C-alpha cells in the first residue's frame, strides 16, 4: 500500500527524534514524539503542527493548512503541509519537526493552565 510506504519513509527520515511513532486516526496517521502529537500523515502528505510564529515558514512557501470536511464545512486545524524539499532532507526535516514538537508542547501546557 502506497500510504504505508510513505509512512515508513517519513518515520525513517525522522528517526533522530526520541520515542517516534505513528498512530492510525480517522483514515490518516498521527505522528508522535513521546506524548507530543506534532504531525499528520494523510493521502501521501505530511503536515506539522504550527502556531503564529511557525506558520509563516509554511505559508511563505505556499504550503496549505490541513483541512477536512465536517457537516458540509471545510475545517482547518493548526497544521501545515511540509514542503517537499524539506521532506527530502532528513536533517532539515528533523529541525522543522522539533519546532512543531515545541508548538505541541506549548499548546498542551497552555491548555493545562486554562483548566
JSON list of C-alpha atoms in Angstrom, two decimals:
[
{"chain": "A", "resi": 1, "resn": "UNK", "atom": "CA", "xyz": [0.00, 0.00, 0.00]},
{"chain": "A", "resi": 2, "resn": "UNK", "atom": "CA", "xyz": [1.42, 3.41, -1.01]},
{"chain": "A", "resi": 3, "resn": "UNK", "atom": "CA", "xyz": [0.38, 5.10, 2.25]},
{"chain": "A", "resi": 4, "resn": "UNK", "atom": "CA", "xyz": [2.33, 2.54, 4.30]},
{"chain": "A", "resi": 5, "resn": "UNK", "atom": "CA", "xyz": [5.49, 3.06, 2.27]},
{"chain": "A", "resi": 6, "resn": "UNK", "atom": "CA", "xyz": [5.16, 6.84, 2.67]},
{"chain": "A", "resi": 7, "resn": "UNK", "atom": "CA", "xyz": [4.61, 6.41, 6.41]},
{"chain": "A", "resi": 8, "resn": "UNK", "atom": "CA", "xyz": [7.76, 4.26, 6.66]},
{"chain": "A", "resi": 9, "resn": "UNK", "atom": "CA", "xyz": [9.71, 6.82, 4.60]},
{"chain": "A", "resi": 10, "resn": "UNK", "atom": "CA", "xyz": [8.65, 9.67, 6.90]},
{"chain": "A", "resi": 11, "resn": "UNK", "atom": "CA", "xyz": [9.41, 7.68, 10.07]},
{"chain": "A", "resi": 12, "resn": "UNK", "atom": "CA", "xyz": [12.84, 6.83, 8.64]},
{"chain": "A", "resi": 13, "resn": "UNK", "atom": "CA", "xyz": [13.50, 10.49, 7.82]},
{"chain": "A", "resi": 14, "resn": "UNK", "atom": "CA", "xyz": [12.54, 11.44, 11.40]},
{"chain": "A", "resi": 15, "resn": "UNK", "atom": "CA", "xyz": [14.42, 8.57, 13.09]},
{"chain": "A", "resi": 16, "resn": "UNK", "atom": "CA", "xyz": [16.60, 11.02, 15.08]},
{"chain": "A", "resi": 17, "resn": "UNK", "atom": "CA", "xyz": [13.57, 12.03, 17.18]},
{"chain": "A", "resi": 18, "resn": "UNK", "atom": "CA", "xyz": [13.01, 10.26, 20.51]},
{"chain": "A", "resi": 19, "resn": "UNK", "atom": "CA", "xyz": [10.13, 7.82, 21.02]},
{"chain": "A", "resi": 20, "resn": "UNK", "atom": "CA", "xyz": [8.82, 8.35, 17.47]},
{"chain": "A", "resi": 21, "resn": "UNK", "atom": "CA", "xyz": [5.66, 6.54, 16.38]},
{"chain": "A", "resi": 22, "resn": "UNK", "atom": "CA", "xyz": [2.69, 6.77, 14.05]},
{"chain": "A", "resi": 23, "resn": "UNK", "atom": "CA", "xyz": [-0.84, 6.01, 15.21]},
{"chain": "A", "resi": 24, "resn": "UNK", "atom": "CA", "xyz": [-3.84, 5.42, 12.96]},
{"chain": "A", "resi": 25, "resn": "UNK", "atom": "CA", "xyz": [-6.55, 8.06, 13.31]},
{"chain": "A", "resi": 26, "resn": "UNK", "atom": "CA", "xyz": [-9.61, 8.83, 11.16]},
{"chain": "A", "resi": 27, "resn": "UNK", "atom": "CA", "xyz": [-8.15, 7.34, 7.98]},
{"chain": "A", "resi": 28, "resn": "UNK", "atom": "CA", "xyz": [-4.83, 9.12, 8.46]},
{"chain": "A", "resi": 29, "resn": "UNK", "atom": "CA", "xyz": [-1.91, 8.73, 10.89]},
{"chain": "A", "resi": 30, "resn": "UNK", "atom": "CA", "xyz": [-0.87, 10.94, 13.79]},
{"chain": "A", "resi": 31, "resn": "UNK", "atom": "CA", "xyz": [2.88, 11.34, 14.32]},
{"chain": "A", "resi": 32, "resn": "UNK", "atom": "CA", "xyz": [4.12, 11.49, 17.90]},
{"chain": "A", "resi": 33, "resn": "UNK", "atom": "CA", "xyz": [7.41, 12.06, 19.67]},
{"chain": "A", "resi": 34, "resn": "UNK", "atom": "CA", "xyz": [6.86, 10.93, 23.22]},
{"chain": "A", "resi": 35, "resn": "UNK", "atom": "CA", "xyz": [3.48, 12.32, 24.23]},
{"chain": "A", "resi": 36, "resn": "UNK", "atom": "CA", "xyz": [3.59, 15.19, 21.73]},
{"chain": "A", "resi": 37, "resn": "UNK", "atom": "CA", "xyz": [1.26, 14.89, 18.75]},
{"chain": "A", "resi": 38, "resn": "UNK", "atom": "CA", "xyz": [3.04, 17.04, 16.17]},
{"chain": "A", "resi": 39, "resn": "UNK", "atom": "CA", "xyz": [2.33, 15.65, 12.71]},
{"chain": "A", "resi": 40, "resn": "UNK", "atom": "CA", "xyz": [-0.32, 14.19, 10.44]},
{"chain": "A", "resi": 41, "resn": "UNK", "atom": "CA", "xyz": [0.21, 11.84, 7.51]},
{"chain": "A", "resi": 42, "resn": "UNK", "atom": "CA", "xyz": [-2.73, 11.95, 5.12]},
{"chain": "A", "resi": 43, "resn": "UNK", "atom": "CA", "xyz": [-3.02, 10.87, 1.48]},
{"chain": "A", "resi": 44, "resn": "UNK", "atom": "CA", "xyz": [0.73, 10.91, 0.88]},
{"chain": "A", "resi": 45, "resn": "UNK", "atom": "CA", "xyz": [1.28, 14.30, 2.50]},
{"chain": "A", "resi": 46, "resn": "UNK", "atom": "CA", "xyz": [2.95, 15.27, 5.79]},
{"chain": "A", "resi": 47, "resn": "UNK", "atom": "CA", "xyz": [1.64, 18.12, 7.93]},
{"chain": "A", "resi": 48, "resn": "UNK", "atom": "CA", "xyz": [3.34, 19.62, 11.02]},
{"chain": "A", "resi": 49, "resn": "UNK", "atom": "CA", "xyz": [1.70, 21.47, 13.94]},
{"chain": "A", "resi": 50, "resn": "UNK", "atom": "CA", "xyz": [2.04, 25.24, 13.61]},
{"chain": "A", "resi": 51, "resn": "UNK", "atom": "CA", "xyz": [1.36, 28.40, 15.57]},
{"chain": "A", "resi": 52, "resn": "UNK", "atom": "CA", "xyz": [1.52, 32.11, 14.73]},
{"chain": "A", "resi": 53, "resn": "UNK", "atom": "CA", "xyz": [5.32, 32.02, 14.97]},
{"chain": "A", "resi": 54, "resn": "UNK", "atom": "CA", "xyz": [5.95, 28.98, 12.75]},
{"chain": "A", "resi": 55, "resn": "UNK", "atom": "CA", "xyz": [3.05, 29.19, 10.31]},
{"chain": "A", "resi": 56, "resn": "UNK", "atom": "CA", "xyz": [4.91, 31.73, 8.15]},
{"chain": "A", "resi": 57, "resn": "UNK", "atom": "CA", "xyz": [7.65, 29.15, 7.43]},
{"chain": "A", "resi": 58, "resn": "UNK", "atom": "CA", "xyz": [4.96, 27.10, 5.67]},
{"chain": "A", "resi": 59, "resn": "UNK", "atom": "CA", "xyz": [2.76, 29.81, 4.16]},
{"chain": "A", "resi": 60, "resn": "UNK", "atom": "CA", "xyz": [5.86, 31.63, 2.88]},
{"chain": "A", "resi": 61, "resn": "UNK", "atom": "CA", "xyz": [6.46, 28.54, 0.73]},
{"chain": "A", "resi": 62, "resn": "UNK", "atom": "CA", "xyz": [2.79, 28.40, -0.31]},
{"chain": "A", "resi": 63, "resn": "UNK", "atom": "CA", "xyz": [2.16, 25.24, 1.74]},
{"chain": "A", "resi": 64, "resn": "UNK", "atom": "CA", "xyz": [-1.53, 24.76, 2.62]},
{"chain": "A", "resi": 65, "resn": "UNK", "atom": "CA", "xyz": [-3.07, 24.01, 6.01]},
{"chain": "A", "resi": 66, "resn": "UNK", "atom": "CA", "xyz": [-4.51, 20.61, 6.85]},
{"chain": "A", "resi": 67, "resn": "UNK", "atom": "CA", "xyz": [-8.25, 20.66, 6.18]},
{"chain": "A", "resi": 68, "resn": "UNK", "atom": "CA", "xyz": [-11.12, 18.20, 6.43]},
{"chain": "A", "resi": 69, "resn": "UNK", "atom": "CA", "xyz": [-14.86, 18.23, 5.77]},
{"chain": "A", "resi": 70, "resn": "UNK", "atom": "CA", "xyz": [-17.34, 18.14, 8.66]},
{"chain": "A", "resi": 71, "resn": "UNK", "atom": "CA", "xyz": [-21.08, 18.78, 8.42]},
{"chain": "A", "resi": 72, "resn": "UNK", "atom": "CA", "xyz": [-20.68, 20.29, 4.96]},
{"chain": "A", "resi": 73, "resn": "UNK", "atom": "CA", "xyz": [-17.99, 22.75, 6.03]},
{"chain": "A", "resi": 74, "resn": "UNK", "atom": "CA", "xyz": [-14.25, 22.82, 5.46]},
{"chain": "A", "resi": 75, "resn": "UNK", "atom": "CA", "xyz": [-12.44, 22.82, 8.79]},
{"chain": "A", "resi": 76, "resn": "UNK", "atom": "CA", "xyz": [-8.80, 23.84, 9.33]},
{"chain": "A", "resi": 77, "resn": "UNK", "atom": "CA", "xyz": [-6.51, 22.54, 12.03]},
{"chain": "A", "resi": 78, "resn": "UNK", "atom": "CA", "xyz": [-3.28, 24.15, 13.22]},
{"chain": "A", "resi": 79, "resn": "UNK", "atom": "CA", "xyz": [-1.15, 22.02, 10.88]},
{"chain": "A", "resi": 80, "resn": "UNK", "atom": "CA", "xyz": [0.51, 22.91, 7.56]},
{"chain": "A", "resi": 81, "resn": "UNK", "atom": "CA", "xyz": [1.93, 20.72, 4.82]},
{"chain": "A", "resi": 82, "resn": "UNK", "atom": "CA", "xyz": [5.70, 20.23, 4.92]},
{"chain": "A", "resi": 83, "resn": "UNK", "atom": "CA", "xyz": [7.47, 21.49, 1.77]},
{"chain": "A", "resi": 84, "resn": "UNK", "atom": "CA", "xyz": [8.73, 18.64, -0.45]},
{"chain": "A", "resi": 85, "resn": "UNK", "atom": "CA", "xyz": [12.32, 19.94, -0.41]},
{"chain": "A", "resi": 86, "resn": "UNK", "atom": "CA", "xyz": [12.32, 19.77, 3.43]},
{"chain": "A", "resi": 87, "resn": "UNK", "atom": "CA", "xyz": [10.80, 16.28, 3.40]},
{"chain": "A", "resi": 88, "resn": "UNK", "atom": "CA", "xyz": [13.71, 15.05, 1.26]},
{"chain": "A", "resi": 89, "resn": "UNK", "atom": "CA", "xyz": [16.38, 16.31, 3.72]},
{"chain": "A", "resi": 90, "resn": "UNK", "atom": "CA", "xyz": [16.35, 14.34, 6.99]},
{"chain": "A", "resi": 91, "resn": "UNK", "atom": "CA", "xyz": [18.41, 16.89, 8.94]},
{"chain": "A", "resi": 92, "resn": "UNK", "atom": "CA", "xyz": [16.17, 19.80, 7.90]},
{"chain": "A", "resi": 93, "resn": "UNK", "atom": "CA", "xyz": [13.02, 17.76, 8.42]},
{"chain": "A", "resi": 94, "resn": "UNK", "atom": "CA", "xyz": [14.07, 16.94, 11.99]},
{"chain": "A", "resi": 95, "resn": "UNK", "atom": "CA", "xyz": [14.72, 20.65, 12.67]},
{"chain": "A", "resi": 96, "resn": "UNK", "atom": "CA", "xyz": [11.22, 21.53, 11.42]},
{"chain": "A", "resi": 97, "resn": "UNK", "atom": "CA", "xyz": [9.76, 18.64, 13.43]},
{"chain": "A", "resi": 98, "resn": "UNK", "atom": "CA", "xyz": [11.44, 19.84, 16.63]},
{"chain": "A", "resi": 99, "resn": "UNK", "atom": "CA", "xyz": [9.81, 23.25, 16.18]},
{"chain": "A", "resi": 100, "resn": "UNK", "atom": "CA", "xyz": [6.44, 21.53, 15.74]},
{"chain": "A", "resi": 101, "resn": "UNK", "atom": "CA", "xyz": [7.04, 19.40, 18.83]},
{"chain": "A", "resi": 102, "resn": "UNK", "atom": "CA", "xyz": [7.74, 22.63, 20.73]},
{"chain": "A", "resi": 103, "resn": "UNK", "atom": "CA", "xyz": [4.48, 24.12, 19.44]},
{"chain": "A", "resi": 104, "resn": "UNK", "atom": "CA", "xyz": [2.56, 21.00, 20.50]},
{"chain": "A", "resi": 105, "resn": "UNK", "atom": "CA", "xyz": [4.15, 21.05, 23.97]},
{"chain": "A", "resi": 106, "resn": "UNK", "atom": "CA", "xyz": [3.40, 24.76, 24.44]},
{"chain": "A", "resi": 107, "resn": "UNK", "atom": "CA", "xyz": [-0.24, 24.33, 23.39]},
{"chain": "A", "resi": 108, "resn": "UNK", "atom": "CA", "xyz": [-0.62, 21.36, 25.73]},
{"chain": "A", "resi": 109, "resn": "UNK", "atom": "CA", "xyz": [0.86, 23.38, 28.61]},
{"chain": "A", "resi": 110, "resn": "UNK", "atom": "CA", "xyz": [-1.41, 26.35, 27.87]},
{"chain": "A", "resi": 111, "resn": "UNK", "atom": "CA", "xyz": [-4.43, 24.02, 27.91]},
{"chain": "A", "resi": 112, "resn": "UNK", "atom": "CA", "xyz": [-3.43, 22.68, 31.34]},
{"chain": "A", "resi": 113, "resn": "UNK", "atom": "CA", "xyz": [-3.07, 26.22, 32.73]},
{"chain": "A", "resi": 114, "resn": "UNK", "atom": "CA", "xyz": [-6.51, 27.26, 31.48]},
{"chain": "A", "resi": 115, "resn": "UNK", "atom": "CA", "xyz": [-8.25, 24.48, 33.41]}
]
